[in-house]
Coordinates of C-alpha atoms in Angstrom, one line a residue:
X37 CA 78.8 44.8 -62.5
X38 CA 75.0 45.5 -61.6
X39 CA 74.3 42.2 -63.1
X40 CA 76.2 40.8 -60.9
X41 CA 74.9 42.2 -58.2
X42 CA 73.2 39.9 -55.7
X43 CA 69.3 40.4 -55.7
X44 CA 68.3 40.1 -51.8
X45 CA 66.2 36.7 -51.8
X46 CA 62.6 37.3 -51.2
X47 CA 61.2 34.7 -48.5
X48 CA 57.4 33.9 -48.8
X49 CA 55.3 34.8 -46.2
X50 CA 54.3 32.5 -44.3
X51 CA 50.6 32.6 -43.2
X52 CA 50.4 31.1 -39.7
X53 CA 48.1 28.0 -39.8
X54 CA 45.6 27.5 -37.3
X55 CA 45.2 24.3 -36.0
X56 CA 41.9 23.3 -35.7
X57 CA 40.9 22.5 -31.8
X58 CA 39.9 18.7 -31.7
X59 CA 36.5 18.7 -30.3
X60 CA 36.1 15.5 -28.7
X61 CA 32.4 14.8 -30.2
X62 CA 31.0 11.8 -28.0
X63 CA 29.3 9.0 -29.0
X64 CA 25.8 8.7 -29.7
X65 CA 25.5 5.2 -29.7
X66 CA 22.3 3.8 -28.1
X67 CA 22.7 2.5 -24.8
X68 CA 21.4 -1.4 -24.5
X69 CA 18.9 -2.4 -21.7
X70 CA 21.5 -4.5 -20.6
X71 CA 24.3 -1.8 -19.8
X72 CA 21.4 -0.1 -17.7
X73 CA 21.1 -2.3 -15.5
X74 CA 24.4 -3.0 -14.9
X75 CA 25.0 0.7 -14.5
X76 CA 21.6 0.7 -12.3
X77 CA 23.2 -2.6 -10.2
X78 CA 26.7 -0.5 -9.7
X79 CA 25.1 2.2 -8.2
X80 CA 22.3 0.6 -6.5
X81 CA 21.0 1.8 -3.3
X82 CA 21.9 -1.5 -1.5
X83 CA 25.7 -0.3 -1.3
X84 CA 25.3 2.9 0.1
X85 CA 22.5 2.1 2.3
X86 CA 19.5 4.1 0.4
X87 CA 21.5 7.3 0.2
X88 CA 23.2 9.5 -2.8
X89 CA 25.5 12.1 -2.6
X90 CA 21.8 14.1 -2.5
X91 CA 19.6 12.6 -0.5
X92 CA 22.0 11.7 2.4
X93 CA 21.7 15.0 4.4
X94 CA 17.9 14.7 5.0
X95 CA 15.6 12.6 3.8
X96 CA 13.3 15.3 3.2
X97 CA 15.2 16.6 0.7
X98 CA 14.7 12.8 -1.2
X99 CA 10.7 13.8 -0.6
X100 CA 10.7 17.1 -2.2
X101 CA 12.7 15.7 -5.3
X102 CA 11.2 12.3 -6.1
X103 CA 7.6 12.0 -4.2
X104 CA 5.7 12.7 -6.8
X105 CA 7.5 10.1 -8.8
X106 CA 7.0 7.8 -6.1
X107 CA 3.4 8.1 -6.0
X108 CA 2.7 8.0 -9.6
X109 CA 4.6 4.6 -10.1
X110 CA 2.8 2.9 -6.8
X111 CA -0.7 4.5 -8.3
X112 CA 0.0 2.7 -11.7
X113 CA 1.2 -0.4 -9.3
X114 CA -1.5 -0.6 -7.0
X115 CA -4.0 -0.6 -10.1
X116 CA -2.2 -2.9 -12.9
X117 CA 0.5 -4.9 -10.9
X118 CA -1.3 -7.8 -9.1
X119 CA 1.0 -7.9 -6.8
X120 CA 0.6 -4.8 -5.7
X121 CA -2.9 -5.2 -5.6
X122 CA -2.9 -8.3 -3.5
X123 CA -0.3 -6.2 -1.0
X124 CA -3.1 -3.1 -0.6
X125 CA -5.9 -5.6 0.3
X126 CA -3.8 -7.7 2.7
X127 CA -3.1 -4.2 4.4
X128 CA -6.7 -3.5 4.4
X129 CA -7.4 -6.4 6.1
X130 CA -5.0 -6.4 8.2
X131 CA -5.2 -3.4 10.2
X132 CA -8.9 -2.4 9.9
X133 CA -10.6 -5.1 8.9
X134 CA -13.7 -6.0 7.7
X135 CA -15.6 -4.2 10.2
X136 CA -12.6 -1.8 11.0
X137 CA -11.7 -0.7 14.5
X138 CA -14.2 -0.1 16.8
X139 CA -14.5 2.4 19.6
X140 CA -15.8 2.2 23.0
X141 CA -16.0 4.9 25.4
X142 CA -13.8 4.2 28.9
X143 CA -14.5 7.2 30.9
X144 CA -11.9 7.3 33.9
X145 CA -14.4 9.6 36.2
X146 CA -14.4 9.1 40.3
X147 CA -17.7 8.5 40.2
X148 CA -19.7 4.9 41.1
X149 CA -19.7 2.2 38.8
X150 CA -23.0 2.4 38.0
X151 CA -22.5 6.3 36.7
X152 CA -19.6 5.4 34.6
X153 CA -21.4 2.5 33.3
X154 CA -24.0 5.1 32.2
X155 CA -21.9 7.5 30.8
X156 CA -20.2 4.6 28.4
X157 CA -23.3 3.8 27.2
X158 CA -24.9 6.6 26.0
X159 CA -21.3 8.2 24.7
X160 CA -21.3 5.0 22.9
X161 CA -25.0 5.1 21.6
X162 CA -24.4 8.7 20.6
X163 CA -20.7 7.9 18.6
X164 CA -22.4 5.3 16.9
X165 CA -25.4 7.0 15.4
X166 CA -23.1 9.7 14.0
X167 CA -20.4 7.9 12.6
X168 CA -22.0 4.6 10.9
X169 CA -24.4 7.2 9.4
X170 CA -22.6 8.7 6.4
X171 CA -24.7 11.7 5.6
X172 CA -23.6 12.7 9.2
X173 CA -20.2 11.4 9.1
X174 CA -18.6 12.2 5.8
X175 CA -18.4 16.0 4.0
X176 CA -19.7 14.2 0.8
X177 CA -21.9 11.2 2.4
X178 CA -20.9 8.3 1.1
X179 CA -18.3 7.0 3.9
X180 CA -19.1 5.3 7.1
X181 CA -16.7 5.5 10.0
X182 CA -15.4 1.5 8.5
X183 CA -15.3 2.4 5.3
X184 CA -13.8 5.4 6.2
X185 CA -11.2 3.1 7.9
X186 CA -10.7 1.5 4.8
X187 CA -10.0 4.1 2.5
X188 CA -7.5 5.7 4.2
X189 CA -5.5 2.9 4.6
X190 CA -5.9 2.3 0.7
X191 CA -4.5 5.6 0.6
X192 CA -2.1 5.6 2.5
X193 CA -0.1 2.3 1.0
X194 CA -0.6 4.1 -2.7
X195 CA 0.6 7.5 -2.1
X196 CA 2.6 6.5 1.6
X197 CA 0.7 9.2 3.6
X198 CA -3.5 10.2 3.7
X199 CA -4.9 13.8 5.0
X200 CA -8.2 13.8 6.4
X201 CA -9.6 17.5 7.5
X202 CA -12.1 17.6 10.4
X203 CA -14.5 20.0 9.2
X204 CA -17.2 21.9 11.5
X205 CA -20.4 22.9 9.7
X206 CA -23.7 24.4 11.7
X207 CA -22.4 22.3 15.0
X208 CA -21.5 19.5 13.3
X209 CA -18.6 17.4 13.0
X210 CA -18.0 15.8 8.9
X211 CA -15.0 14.1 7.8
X212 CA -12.8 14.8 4.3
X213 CA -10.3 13.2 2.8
X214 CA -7.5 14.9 0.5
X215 CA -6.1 13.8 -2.1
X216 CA -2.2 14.5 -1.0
X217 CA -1.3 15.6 -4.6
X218 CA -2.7 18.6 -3.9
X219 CA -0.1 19.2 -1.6
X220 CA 2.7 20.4 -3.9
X221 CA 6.2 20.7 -3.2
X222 CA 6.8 23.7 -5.1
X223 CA 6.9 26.8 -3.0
X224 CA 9.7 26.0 -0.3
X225 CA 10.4 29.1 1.6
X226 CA 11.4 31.1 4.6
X227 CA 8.8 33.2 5.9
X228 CA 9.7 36.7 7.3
X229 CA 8.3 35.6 11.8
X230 CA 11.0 33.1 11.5
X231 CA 8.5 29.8 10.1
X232 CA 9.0 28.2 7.0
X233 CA 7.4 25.9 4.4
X234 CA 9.2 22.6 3.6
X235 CA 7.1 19.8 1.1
X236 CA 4.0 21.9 1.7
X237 CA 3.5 22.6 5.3
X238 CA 4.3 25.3 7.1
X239 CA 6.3 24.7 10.5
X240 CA 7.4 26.9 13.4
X241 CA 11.1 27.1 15.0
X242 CA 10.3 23.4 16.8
X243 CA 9.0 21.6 13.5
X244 CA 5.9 21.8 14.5
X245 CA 3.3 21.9 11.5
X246 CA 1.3 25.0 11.6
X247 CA -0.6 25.0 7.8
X248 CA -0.7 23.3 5.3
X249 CA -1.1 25.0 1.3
X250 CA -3.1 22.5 -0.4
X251 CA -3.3 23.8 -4.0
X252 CA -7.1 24.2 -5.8
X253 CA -8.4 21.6 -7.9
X254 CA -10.8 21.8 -10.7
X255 CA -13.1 18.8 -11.0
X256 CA -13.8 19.1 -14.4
X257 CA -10.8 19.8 -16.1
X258 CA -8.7 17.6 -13.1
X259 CA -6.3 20.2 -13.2
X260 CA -4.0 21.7 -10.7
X261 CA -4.3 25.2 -9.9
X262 CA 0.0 25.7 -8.4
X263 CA 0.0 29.2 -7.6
X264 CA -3.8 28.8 -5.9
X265 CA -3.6 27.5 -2.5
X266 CA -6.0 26.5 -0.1
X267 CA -4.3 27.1 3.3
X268 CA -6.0 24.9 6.1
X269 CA -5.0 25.0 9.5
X270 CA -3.1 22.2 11.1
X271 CA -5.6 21.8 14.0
X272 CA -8.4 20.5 11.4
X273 CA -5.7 17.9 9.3
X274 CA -5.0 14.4 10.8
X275 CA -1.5 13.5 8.6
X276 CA -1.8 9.7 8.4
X277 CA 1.8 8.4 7.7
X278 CA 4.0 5.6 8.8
X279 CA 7.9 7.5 9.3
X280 CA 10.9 5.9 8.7
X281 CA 13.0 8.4 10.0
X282 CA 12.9 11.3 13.0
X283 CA 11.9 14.9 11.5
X284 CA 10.2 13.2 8.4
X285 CA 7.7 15.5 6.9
X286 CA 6.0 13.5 4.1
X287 CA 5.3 9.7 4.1
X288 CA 6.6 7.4 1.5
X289 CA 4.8 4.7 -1.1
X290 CA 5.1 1.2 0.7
X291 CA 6.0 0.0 -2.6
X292 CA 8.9 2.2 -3.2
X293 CA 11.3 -0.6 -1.8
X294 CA 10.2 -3.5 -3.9
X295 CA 9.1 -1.4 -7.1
X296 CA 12.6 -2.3 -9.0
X297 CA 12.1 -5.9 -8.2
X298 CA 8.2 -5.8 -9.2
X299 CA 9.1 -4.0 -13.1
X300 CA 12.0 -7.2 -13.2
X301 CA 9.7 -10.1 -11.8
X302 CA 6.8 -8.5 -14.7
X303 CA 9.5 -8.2 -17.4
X304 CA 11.2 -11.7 -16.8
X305 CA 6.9 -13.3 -16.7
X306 CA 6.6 -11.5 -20.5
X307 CA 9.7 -12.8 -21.8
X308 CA 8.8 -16.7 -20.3
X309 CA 5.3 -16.3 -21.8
X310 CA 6.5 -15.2 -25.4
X311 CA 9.3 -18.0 -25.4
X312 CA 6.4 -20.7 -24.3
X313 CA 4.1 -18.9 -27.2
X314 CA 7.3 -19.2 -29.9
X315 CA 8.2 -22.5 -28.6
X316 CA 4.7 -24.1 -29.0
X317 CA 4.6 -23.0 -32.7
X318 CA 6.4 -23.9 -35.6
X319 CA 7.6 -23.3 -38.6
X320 CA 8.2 -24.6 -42.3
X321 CA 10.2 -23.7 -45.2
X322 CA 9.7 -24.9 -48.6
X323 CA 13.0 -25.4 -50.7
X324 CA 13.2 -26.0 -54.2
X325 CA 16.0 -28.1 -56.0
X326 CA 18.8 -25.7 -58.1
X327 CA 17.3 -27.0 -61.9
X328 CA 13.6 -25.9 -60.8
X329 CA 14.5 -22.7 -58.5
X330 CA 14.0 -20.9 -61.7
X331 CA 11.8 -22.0 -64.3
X332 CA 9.0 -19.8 -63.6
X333 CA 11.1 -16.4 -64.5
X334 CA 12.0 -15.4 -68.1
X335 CA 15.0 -15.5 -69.2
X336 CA 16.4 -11.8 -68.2
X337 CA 15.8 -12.5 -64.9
X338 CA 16.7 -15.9 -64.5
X339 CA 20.3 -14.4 -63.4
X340 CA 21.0 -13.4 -59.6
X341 CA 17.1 -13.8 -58.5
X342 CA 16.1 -16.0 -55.8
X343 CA 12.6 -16.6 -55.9
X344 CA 10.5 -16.6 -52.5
X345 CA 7.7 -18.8 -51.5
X346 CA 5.4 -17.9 -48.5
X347 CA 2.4 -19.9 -47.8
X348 CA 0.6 -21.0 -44.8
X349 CA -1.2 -24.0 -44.2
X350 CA -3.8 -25.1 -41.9
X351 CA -3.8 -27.3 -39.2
X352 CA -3.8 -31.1 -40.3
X353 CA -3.4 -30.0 -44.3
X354 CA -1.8 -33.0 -46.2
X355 CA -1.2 -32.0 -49.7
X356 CA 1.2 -32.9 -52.9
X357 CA 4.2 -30.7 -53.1
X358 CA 5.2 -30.0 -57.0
X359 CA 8.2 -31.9 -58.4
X360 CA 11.5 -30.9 -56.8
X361 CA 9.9 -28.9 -53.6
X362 CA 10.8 -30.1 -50.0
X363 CA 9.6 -28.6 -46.8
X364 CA 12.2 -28.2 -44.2
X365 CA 10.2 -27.5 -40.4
X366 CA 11.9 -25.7 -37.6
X367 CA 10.5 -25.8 -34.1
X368 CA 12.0 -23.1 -32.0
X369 CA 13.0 -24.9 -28.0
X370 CA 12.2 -23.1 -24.9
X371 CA 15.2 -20.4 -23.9
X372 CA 13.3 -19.6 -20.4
X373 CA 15.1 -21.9 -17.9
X374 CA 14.8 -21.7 -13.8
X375 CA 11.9 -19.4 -14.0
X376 CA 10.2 -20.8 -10.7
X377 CA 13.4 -20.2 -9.5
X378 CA 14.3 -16.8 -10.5
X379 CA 10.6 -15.7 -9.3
X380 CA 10.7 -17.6 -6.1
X381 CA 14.2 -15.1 -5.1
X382 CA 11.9 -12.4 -6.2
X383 CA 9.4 -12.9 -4.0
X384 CA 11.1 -13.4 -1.0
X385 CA 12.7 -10.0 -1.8
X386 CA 9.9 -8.7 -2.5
X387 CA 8.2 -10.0 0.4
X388 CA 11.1 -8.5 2.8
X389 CA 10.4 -4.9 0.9
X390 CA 6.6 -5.0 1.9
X391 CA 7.0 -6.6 5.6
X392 CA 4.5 -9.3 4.9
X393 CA 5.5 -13.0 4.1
X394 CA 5.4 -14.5 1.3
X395 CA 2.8 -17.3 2.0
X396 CA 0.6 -14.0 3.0
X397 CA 1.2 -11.9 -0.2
X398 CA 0.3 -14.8 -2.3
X399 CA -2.5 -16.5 -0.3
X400 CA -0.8 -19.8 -1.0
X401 CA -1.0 -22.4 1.2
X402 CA 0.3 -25.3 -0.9
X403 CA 3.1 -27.5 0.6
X404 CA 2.6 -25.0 3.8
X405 CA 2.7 -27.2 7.2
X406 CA 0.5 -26.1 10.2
X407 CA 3.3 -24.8 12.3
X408 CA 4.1 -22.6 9.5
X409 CA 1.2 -21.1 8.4
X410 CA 0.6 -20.7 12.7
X411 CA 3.7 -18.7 12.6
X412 CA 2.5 -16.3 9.5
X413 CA 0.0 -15.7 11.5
X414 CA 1.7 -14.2 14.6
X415 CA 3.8 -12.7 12.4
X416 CA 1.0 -11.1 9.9
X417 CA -0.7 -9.3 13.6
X418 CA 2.2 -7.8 14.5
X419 CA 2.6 -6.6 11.5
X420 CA -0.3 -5.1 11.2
X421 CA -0.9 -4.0 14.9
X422 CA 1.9 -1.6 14.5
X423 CA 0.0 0.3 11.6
X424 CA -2.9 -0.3 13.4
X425 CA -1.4 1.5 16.4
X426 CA -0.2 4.5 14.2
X427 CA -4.0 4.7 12.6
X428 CA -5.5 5.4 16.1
X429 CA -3.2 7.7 17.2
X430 CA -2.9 9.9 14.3
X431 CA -6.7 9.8 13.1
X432 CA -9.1 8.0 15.2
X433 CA -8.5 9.5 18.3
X434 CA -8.5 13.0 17.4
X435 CA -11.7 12.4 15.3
X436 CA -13.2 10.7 18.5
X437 CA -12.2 14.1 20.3
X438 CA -13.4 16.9 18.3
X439 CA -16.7 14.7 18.4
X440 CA -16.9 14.8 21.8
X441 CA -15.9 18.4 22.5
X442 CA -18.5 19.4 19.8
X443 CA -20.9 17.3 21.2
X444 CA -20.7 18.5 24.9
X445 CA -20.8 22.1 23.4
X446 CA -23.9 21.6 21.1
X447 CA -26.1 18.6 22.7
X448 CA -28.3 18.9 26.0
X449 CA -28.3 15.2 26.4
X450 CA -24.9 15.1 28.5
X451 CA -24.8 16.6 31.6
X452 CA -20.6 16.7 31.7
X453 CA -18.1 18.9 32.5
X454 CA -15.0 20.3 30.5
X455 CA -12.9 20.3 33.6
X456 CA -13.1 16.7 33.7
X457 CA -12.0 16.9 29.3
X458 CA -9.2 14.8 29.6
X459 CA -11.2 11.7 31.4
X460 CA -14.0 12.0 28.8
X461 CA -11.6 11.3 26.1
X462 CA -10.5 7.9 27.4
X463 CA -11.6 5.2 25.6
X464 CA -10.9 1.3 24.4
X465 CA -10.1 1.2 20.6
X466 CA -10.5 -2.3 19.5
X467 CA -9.4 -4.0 15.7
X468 CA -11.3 -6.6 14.5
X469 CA -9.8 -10.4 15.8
X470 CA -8.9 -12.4 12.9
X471 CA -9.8 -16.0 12.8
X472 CA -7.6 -18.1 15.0
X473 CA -6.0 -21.6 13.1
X474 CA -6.2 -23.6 16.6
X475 CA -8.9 -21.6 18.5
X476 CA -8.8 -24.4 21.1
X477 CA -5.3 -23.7 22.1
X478 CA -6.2 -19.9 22.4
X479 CA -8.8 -20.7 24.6
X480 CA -6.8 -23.0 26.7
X481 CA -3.8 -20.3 26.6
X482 CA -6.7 -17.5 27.8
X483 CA -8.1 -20.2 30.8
X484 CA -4.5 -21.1 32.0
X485 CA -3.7 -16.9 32.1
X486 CA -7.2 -16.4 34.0
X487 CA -6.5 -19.1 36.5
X488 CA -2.4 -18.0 36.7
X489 CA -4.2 -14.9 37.9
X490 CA -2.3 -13.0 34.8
X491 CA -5.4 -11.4 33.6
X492 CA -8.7 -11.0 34.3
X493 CA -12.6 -11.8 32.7
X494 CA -13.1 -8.0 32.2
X495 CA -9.6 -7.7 30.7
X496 CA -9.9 -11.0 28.4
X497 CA -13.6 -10.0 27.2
X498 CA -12.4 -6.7 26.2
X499 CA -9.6 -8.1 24.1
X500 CA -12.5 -10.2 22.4
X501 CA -14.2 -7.0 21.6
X502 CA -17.7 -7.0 24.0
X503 CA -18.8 -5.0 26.8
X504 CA -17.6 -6.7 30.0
X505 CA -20.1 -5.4 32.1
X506 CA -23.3 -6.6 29.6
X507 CA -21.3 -10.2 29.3
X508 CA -20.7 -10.6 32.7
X509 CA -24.0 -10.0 33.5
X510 CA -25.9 -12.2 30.7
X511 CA -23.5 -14.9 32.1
X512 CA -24.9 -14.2 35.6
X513 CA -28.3 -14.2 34.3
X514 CA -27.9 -17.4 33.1
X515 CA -25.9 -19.0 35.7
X516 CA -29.3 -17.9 38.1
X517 CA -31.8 -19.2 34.9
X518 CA -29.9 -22.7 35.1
X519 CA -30.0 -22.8 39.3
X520 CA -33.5 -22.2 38.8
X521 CA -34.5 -24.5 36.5
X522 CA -32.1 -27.2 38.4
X523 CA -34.0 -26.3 41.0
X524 CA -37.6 -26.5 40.3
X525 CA -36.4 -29.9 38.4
X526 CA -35.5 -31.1 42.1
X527 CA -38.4 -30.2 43.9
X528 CA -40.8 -31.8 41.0
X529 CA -38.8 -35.1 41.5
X530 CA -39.0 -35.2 45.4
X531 CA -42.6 -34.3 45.3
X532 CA -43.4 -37.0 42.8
X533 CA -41.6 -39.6 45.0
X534 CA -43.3 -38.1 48.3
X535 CA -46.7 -39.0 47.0
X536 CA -48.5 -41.1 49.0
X537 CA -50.0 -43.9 47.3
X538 CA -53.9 -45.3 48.1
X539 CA -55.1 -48.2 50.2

């Protein structure tokens, strides 16, 4: 029967569900200041020896990317940090000095002794004039040639490098210095005759600079013009910069090594000085007893309400509490332990970063014995000969050349030759002595050398900074003066004893 008939069975479609594709949403929970620095120790420089995965290659390649970082934190340094501070004047005293380094013409001429004498002295009258006047020396007139020393060793430990461009004006030789910010980093290239610019400067095949693009500056705006450049020969800049590696193209902050520990040894002083400021303050509560804690509110509010009292008293207020208050005082204890230390390990770190002791950075001298502090001292001058070394080569003696040269070409008062250039040029470059602890036992050490034979009176006079032949000669003098008067002392005694006397 049809009724009977089985109806087919109707099965539901089934809509496919799509599942939903977890997307793992990460956490935005705020890192502490804690798990930065641990993250900061893990991957600290000291374990791979300065280098990242991107730095390693070349070190230029660390230049290009964080210089300008580098310089804007040893800037802010140099002028807040007192540390750093104290570090850019013991350089500065260091390797130029107060009265910087001194040049004195040495010509190596075959000629007599009395012609090369001659030439010394008026290549030495004629240096000096020009460069301890500033109108002639500097572009802008206000640097001498030791104050010119000065700055650019300021300079040079904030920004780790110092241009000066050697400018020649209507026969004249004038001195600039550039700020090296204006030497961007921005337009790294290869250049179609096979040069290219790295950091700035333009090299040849052999890395040998050829220009340098020093952007425009506007002085009243102190802007940075980028796609403006002034391109300046490499023959006119002297680049002033202490490398750390072969093939390095920029110099680096001298505070780059100890800025970490600098920021830490400032953070952990700030904390110490708020914990002494909590710790010599205190506190008082005043608590009321359960029957009195609310008889002030009305009666709706009486329930759940916790009335709160503030009040501050002066110092040495006695006064009468109403009935049922107490005061309860609190005085918070120091939480700063160790701190000298904690910053004594940071300034021996530090110390190490900046290649100058610690008795020398902090011009401390307490519980320092005289061995010692005689031992900073030898340390401290070689020190600072080595940048003094690296000052003369890369900027005083090429200043000291294109003065001569331009001064043979443009003055009738020297009578010299060009083919005899490269003897002209010689001359004695002398720093500034600093003051001896035992300048008795120098002397003894310089006598015992002179009568070893080791050195001579020329050679030790020069090292003082005079002119042997004008000191030798005033000793002469006097040695003659003294026979003299030795002499005419004699003669007046014999004649007064000769006398004869009267009958």
């Amino acid at each position: 029967m049809f009724w009977k008939k089985k109806q087919p069975e109707i099965i539901p479609e089934v809509k496919p569900v799509q599942k939903r594709e977890k997307q793992q949403r990460a956490k935005t929970t705020p890192s502490s200041t804690l798990k930065k620095d641990l993250n900061a120790v893990r991957n600290t420089a000291v374990l791979n020896f300065g280098f990242n995965a991107n730095s390693g290659s070349n070190i230029n390649f660390l230049i290009l990317k964080a210089l300008p970082t580098m310089r804007a934190v040893s800037r802010d340094a140099v002028l807040k940090n007192p540390i750093g501070r104290k570090y850019m004047n013991l350089s500065v005293d260091g390797v130029c000095g107060s009265d910087g380094v001194y040049v004195k013409p040495a010509v190596e001429l075959d000629s007599t002794e009395e012609e090369i004498n001659r030439i010394n002295a008026q290549l030495e009258k004629l240096f000096d004039r020009w460069a301890y006047d500033p109108d002639k020396f500097s572009l802008d007139g206000s640097l001498s040639f030791d104050l010119f020393q000065q700055n650019v060793e300021k300079i040079r430990v904030q920004d780790g490098e110092c241009f000066i461009r050697i400018h020649k004006i209507k026969s004249t030789i004038k001195v600039e210095v550039l700020d090296s910010a204006r030497l961007l980093q921005v337009n790294n290239q290869h250049l179609g005759d096979g040069t290219y610019i790295s950091n700035g400067i333009r090299f040849d095949t052999n890395h040998r600079p050829i220009e340098y693009y020093f952007c425009r500056f506007d002085p009243v705006t102190y802007s940075f013009f980028t796609g403006d450049y002034e391109v300046i020969p490499a023959n006119e800049i002297c680049h002033y910069f202490i490398a750390d590696q072969v093939g390095q193209e920029r110099g680096l902050p001298d505070l780059v090594a100890s800025s970490k520990l600098i920021e830490d040894l400032k953070n952990f002083t700030e904390a110490a000085l708020t914990a002494k400021r909590v710790s010599a303050s205190s506190m008082a509560f005043i608590t009321n007893s359960e029957q009195e804690s609310t008889a002030l509110l009305d009666a709706d509010d009486v329930e759940g309400v916790t009335p709160t009292y503030t009040e501050y008293f002066e110092a040495g207020f006695i006064g009468e509490l109403n009935y049922g208050q107490d005061i309860k005082t609190v005085t918070p204890t120091n939480g700063v332990d160790g701190i000298d230390q904690f910053t004594n390990e940071l300034m021996n770190q530090i110390s190490m970063g900046l290649n100058v002791t610690k008795q020398a950075l902090l011009a401390d001298t307490s519980n320092a014995s005289f061995s010692a502090a005689r031992l900073t001292e030898k340390l401290q001058q070689t020190t600072f000969r080595t940048r003094t070394n690296v000052l003369i080569n890369k900027v005083l003696k090429p200043i000291y050349v294109a003065w001569l040269k331009n001064e043979m070409l443009n003055s009738n008062k020297l009578d010299l030759s060009f083919s005899d250039f490269d003897d002209l040029i010689c001359a004695r470059y002398i720093s500034q002595k600093p003051i001896s602890l035992d300048p008795v036992k120098d002397i003894q050490a310089e006598i015992l050398k002179l009568d070893a034979g080791l050195v001579s009176k020329t050679q030790v006079i020069a090292e003082l900074g005079g002119d042997p032949v004008k000191v030798l000669a005033e000793i002469e003098a006097e040695k003659e003066n003294k026979e003299d008067i030795q002499d005419g002392n004699q003669t007046t005694k014999e004649g007064t004893n000769d006398t004869p006397t009267s009958d």
